[in-house]
GROMACS .gro file of C-alpha atoms in nm:
model
  403
    1UNK     CA    1   0.001   0.001   0.016
    2UNK     CA    2   0.262   0.239   0.097
    3UNK     CA    3   0.431   0.170  -0.246
    4UNK     CA    4   0.119   0.267  -0.427
    5UNK     CA    5   0.076   0.578  -0.227
    6UNK     CA    6   0.430   0.666  -0.314
    7UNK     CA    7   0.365   0.609  -0.677
    8UNK     CA    8   0.089   0.831  -0.666
    9UNK     CA    9   0.222   1.102  -0.470
   10UNK     CA   10   0.516   1.096  -0.716
   11UNK     CA   11   0.274   1.098  -0.990
   12UNK     CA   12   0.098   1.406  -0.848
   13UNK     CA   13   0.435   1.584  -0.780
   14UNK     CA   14   0.537   1.524  -1.150
   15UNK     CA   15   0.209   1.640  -1.254
   16UNK     CA   16   0.216   1.964  -1.047
   17UNK     CA   17   0.567   2.029  -1.201
   18UNK     CA   18   0.514   1.945  -1.557
   19UNK     CA   19   0.161   1.888  -1.645
   20UNK     CA   20   0.030   1.624  -1.878
   21UNK     CA   21   0.204   1.780  -2.181
   22UNK     CA   22   0.547   1.833  -2.016
   23UNK     CA   23   0.654   2.151  -2.208
   24UNK     CA   24   0.985   2.289  -2.188
   25UNK     CA   25   0.992   2.673  -2.077
   26UNK     CA   26   1.008   2.808  -2.427
   27UNK     CA   27   0.714   2.584  -2.522
   28UNK     CA   28   0.517   2.738  -2.241
   29UNK     CA   29   0.615   3.093  -2.336
   30UNK     CA   30   0.511   3.028  -2.707
   31UNK     CA   31   0.179   2.882  -2.599
   32UNK     CA   32   0.116   3.181  -2.401
   33UNK     CA   33   0.214   3.432  -2.661
   34UNK     CA   34   0.004   3.252  -2.908
   35UNK     CA   35  -0.311   3.204  -2.689
   36UNK     CA   36  -0.303   3.575  -2.569
   37UNK     CA   37  -0.246   3.676  -2.946
   38UNK     CA   38  -0.570   3.495  -3.053
   39UNK     CA   39  -0.761   3.674  -2.776
   40UNK     CA   40  -0.615   4.029  -2.924
   41UNK     CA   41  -0.731   3.929  -3.272
   42UNK     CA   42  -1.080   3.810  -3.143
   43UNK     CA   43  -1.114   4.142  -2.966
   44UNK     CA   44  -0.991   4.377  -3.275
   45UNK     CA   45  -1.161   4.137  -3.566
   46UNK     CA   46  -1.483   4.020  -3.388
   47UNK     CA   47  -1.586   4.273  -3.096
   48UNK     CA   48  -1.414   4.591  -3.237
   49UNK     CA   49  -1.456   4.594  -3.613
   50UNK     CA   50  -1.724   4.347  -3.686
   51UNK     CA   51  -1.958   4.403  -3.404
   52UNK     CA   52  -1.907   4.743  -3.265
   53UNK     CA   53  -1.867   4.916  -3.612
   54UNK     CA   54  -2.003   4.702  -3.850
   55UNK     CA   55  -1.701   4.747  -4.099
   56UNK     CA   56  -1.689   4.376  -4.207
   57UNK     CA   57  -1.934   4.070  -4.169
   58UNK     CA   58  -1.798   3.738  -4.057
   59UNK     CA   59  -1.884   3.374  -4.150
   60UNK     CA   60  -2.022   3.137  -3.895
   61UNK     CA   61  -1.687   2.962  -3.871
   62UNK     CA   62  -1.490   3.257  -3.754
   63UNK     CA   63  -1.786   3.413  -3.558
   64UNK     CA   64  -1.861   3.132  -3.344
   65UNK     CA   65  -1.486   3.061  -3.300
   66UNK     CA   66  -1.387   3.417  -3.167
   67UNK     CA   67  -1.719   3.416  -2.947
   68UNK     CA   68  -1.597   3.101  -2.796
   69UNK     CA   69  -1.244   3.203  -2.764
   70UNK     CA   70  -1.344   3.543  -2.593
   71UNK     CA   71  -1.581   3.351  -2.353
   72UNK     CA   72  -1.291   3.108  -2.259
   73UNK     CA   73  -1.012   3.358  -2.234
   74UNK     CA   74  -1.162   3.693  -2.140
   75UNK     CA   75  -1.509   3.603  -1.995
   76UNK     CA   76  -1.604   3.936  -2.198
   77UNK     CA   77  -1.975   3.973  -2.318
   78UNK     CA   78  -2.030   4.082  -2.656
   79UNK     CA   79  -2.313   4.308  -2.590
   80UNK     CA   80  -2.150   4.474  -2.292
   81UNK     CA   81  -1.826   4.532  -2.473
   82UNK     CA   82  -1.995   4.665  -2.776
   83UNK     CA   83  -2.202   4.894  -2.605
   84UNK     CA   84  -1.933   5.033  -2.392
   85UNK     CA   85  -1.702   5.081  -2.681
   86UNK     CA   86  -1.979   5.255  -2.891
   87UNK     CA   87  -2.073   5.500  -2.576
   88UNK     CA   88  -1.679   5.581  -2.583
   89UNK     CA   89  -1.712   5.689  -2.947
   90UNK     CA   90  -2.029   5.900  -2.909
   91UNK     CA   91  -1.917   6.080  -2.585
   92UNK     CA   92  -1.568   6.078  -2.668
   93UNK     CA   93  -1.357   6.273  -2.409
   94UNK     CA   94  -1.643   6.398  -2.227
   95UNK     CA   95  -1.748   6.307  -1.861
   96UNK     CA   96  -1.977   6.031  -2.004
   97UNK     CA   97  -1.700   5.866  -2.170
   98UNK     CA   98  -1.643   5.545  -1.989
   99UNK     CA   99  -1.266   5.540  -2.020
  100UNK     CA  100  -1.111   5.874  -2.118
  101UNK     CA  101  -0.778   5.968  -1.975
  102UNK     CA  102  -0.855   6.330  -2.061
  103UNK     CA  103  -1.136   6.349  -1.796
  104UNK     CA  104  -1.037   6.065  -1.567
  105UNK     CA  105  -0.663   6.082  -1.573
  106UNK     CA  106  -0.424   5.865  -1.758
  107UNK     CA  107  -0.307   5.696  -1.444
  108UNK     CA  108  -0.677   5.579  -1.336
  109UNK     CA  109  -0.749   5.454  -1.705
  110UNK     CA  110  -0.403   5.247  -1.706
  111UNK     CA  111  -0.442   5.094  -1.344
  112UNK     CA  112  -0.829   5.067  -1.343
  113UNK     CA  113  -0.923   5.019  -1.692
  114UNK     CA  114  -1.076   4.683  -1.614
  115UNK     CA  115  -1.276   4.818  -1.335
  116UNK     CA  116  -1.398   5.103  -1.536
  117UNK     CA  117  -1.531   4.855  -1.777
  118UNK     CA  118  -1.701   4.654  -1.533
  119UNK     CA  119  -1.865   4.954  -1.388
  120UNK     CA  120  -2.008   5.058  -1.710
  121UNK     CA  121  -2.125   4.707  -1.781
  122UNK     CA  122  -2.363   4.745  -1.502
  123UNK     CA  123  -2.518   5.056  -1.646
  124UNK     CA  124  -2.851   4.917  -1.817
  125UNK     CA  125  -2.928   5.230  -2.017
  126UNK     CA  126  -2.563   5.217  -2.188
  127UNK     CA  127  -2.656   4.831  -2.270
  128UNK     CA  128  -3.003   4.923  -2.400
  129UNK     CA  129  -2.893   5.227  -2.606
  130UNK     CA  130  -2.537   5.115  -2.755
  131UNK     CA  131  -2.568   4.733  -2.746
  132UNK     CA  132  -2.818   4.676  -3.024
  133UNK     CA  133  -2.725   4.425  -3.309
  134UNK     CA  134  -2.517   4.195  -3.128
  135UNK     CA  135  -2.564   3.815  -3.094
  136UNK     CA  136  -2.859   3.701  -2.893
  137UNK     CA  137  -2.898   3.325  -2.983
  138UNK     CA  138  -2.909   3.016  -2.747
  139UNK     CA  139  -2.538   3.011  -2.697
  140UNK     CA  140  -2.526   3.370  -2.598
  141UNK     CA  141  -2.823   3.367  -2.356
  142UNK     CA  142  -2.724   3.015  -2.186
  143UNK     CA  143  -2.355   3.008  -2.216
  144UNK     CA  144  -2.157   3.312  -2.313
  145UNK     CA  145  -2.332   3.563  -2.085
  146UNK     CA  146  -2.181   3.352  -1.799
  147UNK     CA  147  -1.881   3.545  -1.763
  148UNK     CA  148  -1.728   3.347  -1.488
  149UNK     CA  149  -1.760   2.978  -1.650
  150UNK     CA  150  -1.512   3.044  -1.952
  151UNK     CA  151  -1.219   3.150  -1.768
  152UNK     CA  152  -1.267   2.895  -1.510
  153UNK     CA  153  -1.257   2.621  -1.776
  154UNK     CA  154  -0.953   2.806  -1.895
  155UNK     CA  155  -0.801   2.766  -1.542
  156UNK     CA  156  -0.873   2.403  -1.532
  157UNK     CA  157  -0.730   2.329  -1.888
  158UNK     CA  158  -0.388   2.524  -1.802
  159UNK     CA  159  -0.371   2.343  -1.476
  160UNK     CA  160  -0.428   2.004  -1.619
  161UNK     CA  161  -0.167   2.043  -1.935
  162UNK     CA  162   0.098   2.262  -1.759
  163UNK     CA  163   0.078   2.182  -1.384
  164UNK     CA  164   0.124   2.447  -1.120
  165UNK     CA  165   0.268   2.691  -1.387
  166UNK     CA  166  -0.070   2.699  -1.547
  167UNK     CA  167  -0.186   2.919  -1.306
  168UNK     CA  168   0.078   3.176  -1.401
  169UNK     CA  169  -0.017   3.118  -1.756
  170UNK     CA  170  -0.381   3.171  -1.685
  171UNK     CA  171  -0.305   3.513  -1.478
  172UNK     CA  172  -0.121   3.643  -1.802
  173UNK     CA  173  -0.402   3.539  -2.030
  174UNK     CA  174  -0.656   3.702  -1.805
  175UNK     CA  175  -0.460   4.058  -1.755
  176UNK     CA  176  -0.369   4.082  -2.127
  177UNK     CA  177  -0.675   4.242  -2.252
  178UNK     CA  178  -0.751   4.478  -1.930
  179UNK     CA  179  -0.379   4.567  -1.986
  180UNK     CA  180  -0.332   4.643  -2.362
  181UNK     CA  181  -0.688   4.729  -2.439
  182UNK     CA  182  -0.847   4.888  -2.149
  183UNK     CA  183  -0.522   5.037  -2.044
  184UNK     CA  184  -0.279   5.098  -2.308
  185UNK     CA  185  -0.532   5.179  -2.609
  186UNK     CA  186  -0.777   5.344  -2.401
  187UNK     CA  187  -0.550   5.518  -2.195
  188UNK     CA  188  -0.215   5.601  -2.370
  189UNK     CA  189  -0.383   5.594  -2.712
  190UNK     CA  190  -0.566   5.935  -2.624
  191UNK     CA  191  -0.288   6.079  -2.461
  192UNK     CA  192   0.062   6.008  -2.632
  193UNK     CA  193   0.178   5.934  -3.002
  194UNK     CA  194   0.137   6.059  -3.345
  195UNK     CA  195  -0.132   6.188  -3.516
  196UNK     CA  196  -0.195   6.140  -3.894
  197UNK     CA  197  -0.524   6.336  -3.904
  198UNK     CA  198  -0.688   6.601  -3.689
  199UNK     CA  199  -0.973   6.403  -3.562
  200UNK     CA  200  -1.204   6.589  -3.336
  201UNK     CA  201  -1.066   6.378  -3.035
  202UNK     CA  202  -0.711   6.359  -2.896
  203UNK     CA  203  -0.663   5.991  -3.027
  204UNK     CA  204  -0.316   5.910  -3.121
  205UNK     CA  205  -0.121   5.621  -3.326
  206UNK     CA  206   0.110   5.466  -3.051
  207UNK     CA  207   0.344   5.320  -3.307
  208UNK     CA  208   0.330   5.254  -3.694
  209UNK     CA  209   0.337   4.879  -3.669
  210UNK     CA  210   0.001   4.718  -3.532
  211UNK     CA  211   0.131   4.385  -3.412
  212UNK     CA  212   0.141   4.333  -3.039
  213UNK     CA  213  -0.239   4.493  -3.001
  214UNK     CA  214  -0.357   4.368  -3.322
  215UNK     CA  215  -0.367   4.670  -3.520
  216UNK     CA  216  -0.531   4.875  -3.232
  217UNK     CA  217  -0.209   5.058  -3.197
  218UNK     CA  218  -0.326   5.293  -3.491
  219UNK     CA  219  -0.587   5.456  -3.275
  220UNK     CA  220  -0.584   5.793  -3.444
  221UNK     CA  221  -0.653   5.616  -3.791
  222UNK     CA  222  -0.937   5.434  -3.607
  223UNK     CA  223  -1.102   5.727  -3.468
  224UNK     CA  224  -1.076   5.922  -3.797
  225UNK     CA  225  -1.217   5.643  -3.989
  226UNK     CA  226  -1.438   5.436  -3.731
  227UNK     CA  227  -1.613   5.226  -3.982
  228UNK     CA  228  -1.316   5.118  -4.152
  229UNK     CA  229  -1.197   4.735  -4.136
  230UNK     CA  230  -0.850   4.839  -4.203
  231UNK     CA  231  -0.676   5.079  -3.961
  232UNK     CA  232  -0.333   5.138  -4.143
  233UNK     CA  233  -0.345   5.414  -4.412
  234UNK     CA  234   0.013   5.510  -4.454
  235UNK     CA  235   0.269   5.292  -4.652
  236UNK     CA  236   0.494   5.247  -4.346
  237UNK     CA  237   0.197   5.146  -4.139
  238UNK     CA  238   0.105   4.779  -4.065
  239UNK     CA  239  -0.225   4.638  -3.923
  240UNK     CA  240  -0.180   4.272  -3.847
  241UNK     CA  241  -0.563   4.276  -3.779
  242UNK     CA  242  -0.615   4.353  -4.141
  243UNK     CA  243  -0.383   4.097  -4.263
  244UNK     CA  244  -0.598   3.836  -4.097
  245UNK     CA  245  -0.930   4.004  -4.239
  246UNK     CA  246  -0.807   3.996  -4.576
  247UNK     CA  247  -0.685   3.629  -4.556
  248UNK     CA  248  -1.045   3.538  -4.417
  249UNK     CA  249  -1.203   3.732  -4.674
  250UNK     CA  250  -0.978   3.542  -4.947
  251UNK     CA  251  -1.148   3.212  -4.847
  252UNK     CA  252  -1.482   3.347  -4.804
  253UNK     CA  253  -1.494   3.356  -4.435
  254UNK     CA  254  -1.529   3.763  -4.421
  255UNK     CA  255  -1.666   4.039  -4.641
  256UNK     CA  256  -1.515   4.388  -4.588
  257UNK     CA  257  -1.767   4.660  -4.604
  258UNK     CA  258  -1.556   4.965  -4.571
  259UNK     CA  259  -1.192   5.068  -4.576
  260UNK     CA  260  -1.046   5.443  -4.548
  261UNK     CA  261  -1.151   5.674  -4.831
  262UNK     CA  262  -0.890   5.814  -5.049
  263UNK     CA  263  -0.888   6.126  -5.226
  264UNK     CA  264  -0.885   6.074  -5.600
  265UNK     CA  265  -0.727   6.291  -5.820
  266UNK     CA  266  -0.722   6.349  -6.223
  267UNK     CA  267  -0.663   6.621  -6.459
  268UNK     CA  268  -0.620   6.975  -6.296
  269UNK     CA  269  -0.956   7.178  -6.360
  270UNK     CA  270  -0.921   7.539  -6.467
  271UNK     CA  271  -1.139   7.634  -6.166
  272UNK     CA  272  -1.260   7.417  -5.886
  273UNK     CA  273  -1.640   7.298  -5.904
  274UNK     CA  274  -1.908   7.141  -5.700
  275UNK     CA  275  -1.738   6.790  -5.773
  276UNK     CA  276  -1.433   6.917  -5.616
  277UNK     CA  277  -1.597   7.071  -5.328
  278UNK     CA  278  -1.780   6.719  -5.264
  279UNK     CA  279  -1.441   6.535  -5.311
  280UNK     CA  280  -1.265   6.792  -5.038
  281UNK     CA  281  -1.558   6.763  -4.785
  282UNK     CA  282  -1.569   6.358  -4.807
  283UNK     CA  283  -1.184   6.340  -4.772
  284UNK     CA  284  -1.147   6.623  -4.537
  285UNK     CA  285  -0.908   6.452  -4.306
  286UNK     CA  286  -0.682   6.351  -4.584
  287UNK     CA  287  -0.730   6.708  -4.727
  288UNK     CA  288  -0.611   6.843  -4.399
  289UNK     CA  289  -0.320   6.590  -4.351
  290UNK     CA  290  -0.194   6.700  -4.689
  291UNK     CA  291  -0.210   7.057  -4.591
  292UNK     CA  292  -0.016   6.994  -4.279
  293UNK     CA  293   0.262   6.845  -4.487
  294UNK     CA  294   0.256   7.170  -4.679
  295UNK     CA  295   0.290   7.377  -4.347
  296UNK     CA  296   0.575   7.165  -4.222
  297UNK     CA  297   0.776   7.237  -4.552
  298UNK     CA  298   0.689   7.604  -4.525
  299UNK     CA  299   0.801   7.576  -4.154
  300UNK     CA  300   1.134   7.418  -4.266
  301UNK     CA  301   1.204   7.667  -4.535
  302UNK     CA  302   1.165   7.945  -4.256
  303UNK     CA  303   1.412   7.760  -4.027
  304UNK     CA  304   1.651   7.722  -4.303
  305UNK     CA  305   1.640   8.102  -4.365
  306UNK     CA  306   1.701   8.177  -3.994
  307UNK     CA  307   1.977   7.931  -3.965
  308UNK     CA  308   2.153   8.097  -4.286
  309UNK     CA  309   2.106   8.441  -4.135
  310UNK     CA  310   2.204   8.306  -3.805
  311UNK     CA  311   1.890   8.430  -3.620
  312UNK     CA  312   1.715   8.312  -3.312
  313UNK     CA  313   1.508   7.999  -3.415
  314UNK     CA  314   1.368   7.923  -3.058
  315UNK     CA  315   1.026   8.095  -3.090
  316UNK     CA  316   0.939   7.904  -3.439
  317UNK     CA  317   1.080   7.573  -3.313
  318UNK     CA  318   0.895   7.612  -2.984
  319UNK     CA  319   0.559   7.644  -3.152
  320UNK     CA  320   0.644   7.396  -3.444
  321UNK     CA  321   0.448   7.107  -3.293
  322UNK     CA  322   0.116   7.310  -3.274
  323UNK     CA  323   0.121   7.470  -3.618
  324UNK     CA  324  -0.081   7.229  -3.788
  325UNK     CA  325  -0.356   7.157  -3.511
  326UNK     CA  326  -0.687   7.293  -3.510
  327UNK     CA  327  -0.705   7.608  -3.255
  328UNK     CA  328  -0.903   7.427  -3.008
  329UNK     CA  329  -0.650   7.138  -2.980
  330UNK     CA  330  -0.365   7.383  -2.888
  331UNK     CA  331  -0.316   7.406  -2.498
  332UNK     CA  332  -0.356   7.722  -2.346
  333UNK     CA  333   0.027   7.736  -2.224
  334UNK     CA  334   0.122   7.704  -2.604
  335UNK     CA  335  -0.092   7.975  -2.732
  336UNK     CA  336   0.191   8.264  -2.635
  337UNK     CA  337   0.443   8.068  -2.837
  338UNK     CA  338   0.215   8.028  -3.126
  339UNK     CA  339   0.117   8.380  -3.144
  340UNK     CA  340   0.500   8.480  -3.125
  341UNK     CA  341   0.586   8.262  -3.394
  342UNK     CA  342   0.315   8.352  -3.628
  343UNK     CA  343   0.406   8.737  -3.577
  344UNK     CA  344   0.760   8.680  -3.649
  345UNK     CA  345   0.669   8.478  -3.975
  346UNK     CA  346   0.397   8.628  -4.200
  347UNK     CA  347   0.422   8.322  -4.451
  348UNK     CA  348   0.348   8.087  -4.169
  349UNK     CA  349   0.057   8.303  -4.027
  350UNK     CA  350  -0.090   8.343  -4.394
  351UNK     CA  351  -0.071   7.953  -4.413
  352UNK     CA  352  -0.278   7.907  -4.102
  353UNK     CA  353  -0.526   8.179  -4.172
  354UNK     CA  354  -0.593   7.999  -4.516
  355UNK     CA  355  -0.617   7.651  -4.330
  356UNK     CA  356  -0.886   7.772  -4.100
  357UNK     CA  357  -1.076   7.919  -4.413
  358UNK     CA  358  -1.042   7.604  -4.569
  359UNK     CA  359  -1.177   7.421  -4.286
  360UNK     CA  360  -1.495   7.622  -4.290
  361UNK     CA  361  -1.602   7.448  -4.588
  362UNK     CA  362  -1.725   7.173  -4.404
  363UNK     CA  363  -1.793   7.340  -4.072
  364UNK     CA  364  -2.007   7.598  -4.203
  365UNK     CA  365  -2.373   7.455  -4.252
  366UNK     CA  366  -2.545   7.777  -4.332
  367UNK     CA  367  -2.426   7.807  -4.692
  368UNK     CA  368  -2.567   7.641  -5.001
  369UNK     CA  369  -2.334   7.405  -5.208
  370UNK     CA  370  -2.328   7.712  -5.484
  371UNK     CA  371  -2.186   7.945  -5.209
  372UNK     CA  372  -1.943   7.706  -5.071
  373UNK     CA  373  -1.816   7.617  -5.409
  374UNK     CA  374  -1.790   7.985  -5.484
  375UNK     CA  375  -1.565   8.019  -5.148
  376UNK     CA  376  -1.373   7.763  -5.258
  377UNK     CA  377  -1.270   7.894  -5.607
  378UNK     CA  378  -1.202   8.235  -5.420
  379UNK     CA  379  -0.984   8.043  -5.183
  380UNK     CA  380  -0.778   7.886  -5.458
  381UNK     CA  381  -0.722   8.201  -5.635
  382UNK     CA  382  -0.583   8.364  -5.329
  383UNK     CA  383  -0.348   8.067  -5.241
  384UNK     CA  384  -0.224   8.075  -5.603
  385UNK     CA  385  -0.161   8.440  -5.586
  386UNK     CA  386  -0.007   8.436  -5.257
  387UNK     CA  387   0.354   8.379  -5.371
  388UNK     CA  388   0.410   8.083  -5.123
  389UNK     CA  389   0.527   7.794  -5.301
  390UNK     CA  390   0.365   7.542  -5.047
  391UNK     CA  391   0.043   7.696  -5.084
  392UNK     CA  392   0.029   7.734  -5.452
  393UNK     CA  393   0.103   7.374  -5.494
  394UNK     CA  394  -0.136   7.250  -5.277
  395UNK     CA  395  -0.441   7.452  -5.430
  396UNK     CA  396  -0.319   7.344  -5.780
  397UNK     CA  397  -0.337   6.966  -5.650
  398UNK     CA  398  -0.662   7.045  -5.473
  399UNK     CA  399  -0.813   7.144  -5.819
  400UNK     CA  400  -0.731   6.798  -5.945
  401UNK     CA  401  -0.956   6.625  -5.672
  402UNK     CA  402  -1.260   6.466  -5.772
  403UNK     CA  403  -1.527   6.262  -5.603
   0.00000   0.00000   0.00000
């Protein structure tokens, strides 16, 4: 009997040390990274792009797999996640935004992102108003809405397969989404990074390569074009979520409904017309991004001139990062630097004045299309007669735009 008990004890110790699969450390690491990456892909493709924004349709195979995996690996309920995210877009960076670092502080969103999510998930009004159109079949009502069962099953599987270290693997799997999505994307993605577009909020792209968070790193691109299934817009940007979507579309598992609009150009028209106006308004974010490149070019020319004259460049350099921003996005402590730079550099000042005039084409809702077209024509005439190379070049290219 003692021999049998000893054998059992040794078997238990061996199982706790190695699990049923008895994997090496690098295999355990690979398993952890693979499972967490699948979870990231499920969140960005299914919850975010498919369910929340309807930018693509998924076939039954990937849809059911992602639903099952999210239940197993996160316990998140589709309706809750979708409703909270849609409310984030609808109330972005206001007091009603469920997780804005602009109103709640970056530290709180980073540390307590999961708690903010759970708190908002208890808001019945949020679920009713923003959670429409999400799955409501038998599996959702009887299985997937039970957010504790899935992670509990994942814990059992991990411990059985890997022994005691399965607890640590499970812990990493459970904190992966709260840290990267709730903390980094929702927090840092509205606080730090680079911006391709002057979206109405403070969203930023964290890095140009969306791999670790499945493409969610390109957050400014997403907030600019929220209904796009593709988050990358520049040639140097990479969205791994879009790579997976493209592969699924190739085999008939997905159907993309929308991608970022592109400003089409043709022959330069003698005069901007209503079609030009329509193209500019429809692609206003890209138009302003191109204008910002012209501003940067003009600024660099001004800096080169100051350098040649060995003049003071500090005022212009201090204001440089704010010159392409909308006035309401410039912090109060930078307004003085901006005003000083504009006063010292008439070329830059004129470009910023005309930038705001161009922006009024889609902000002004009281004028008719004919009146707006007339304003656009006058704008182009002034731009091309300004003597500013960057402004003239931009205007000529603008006259080539068409819907």
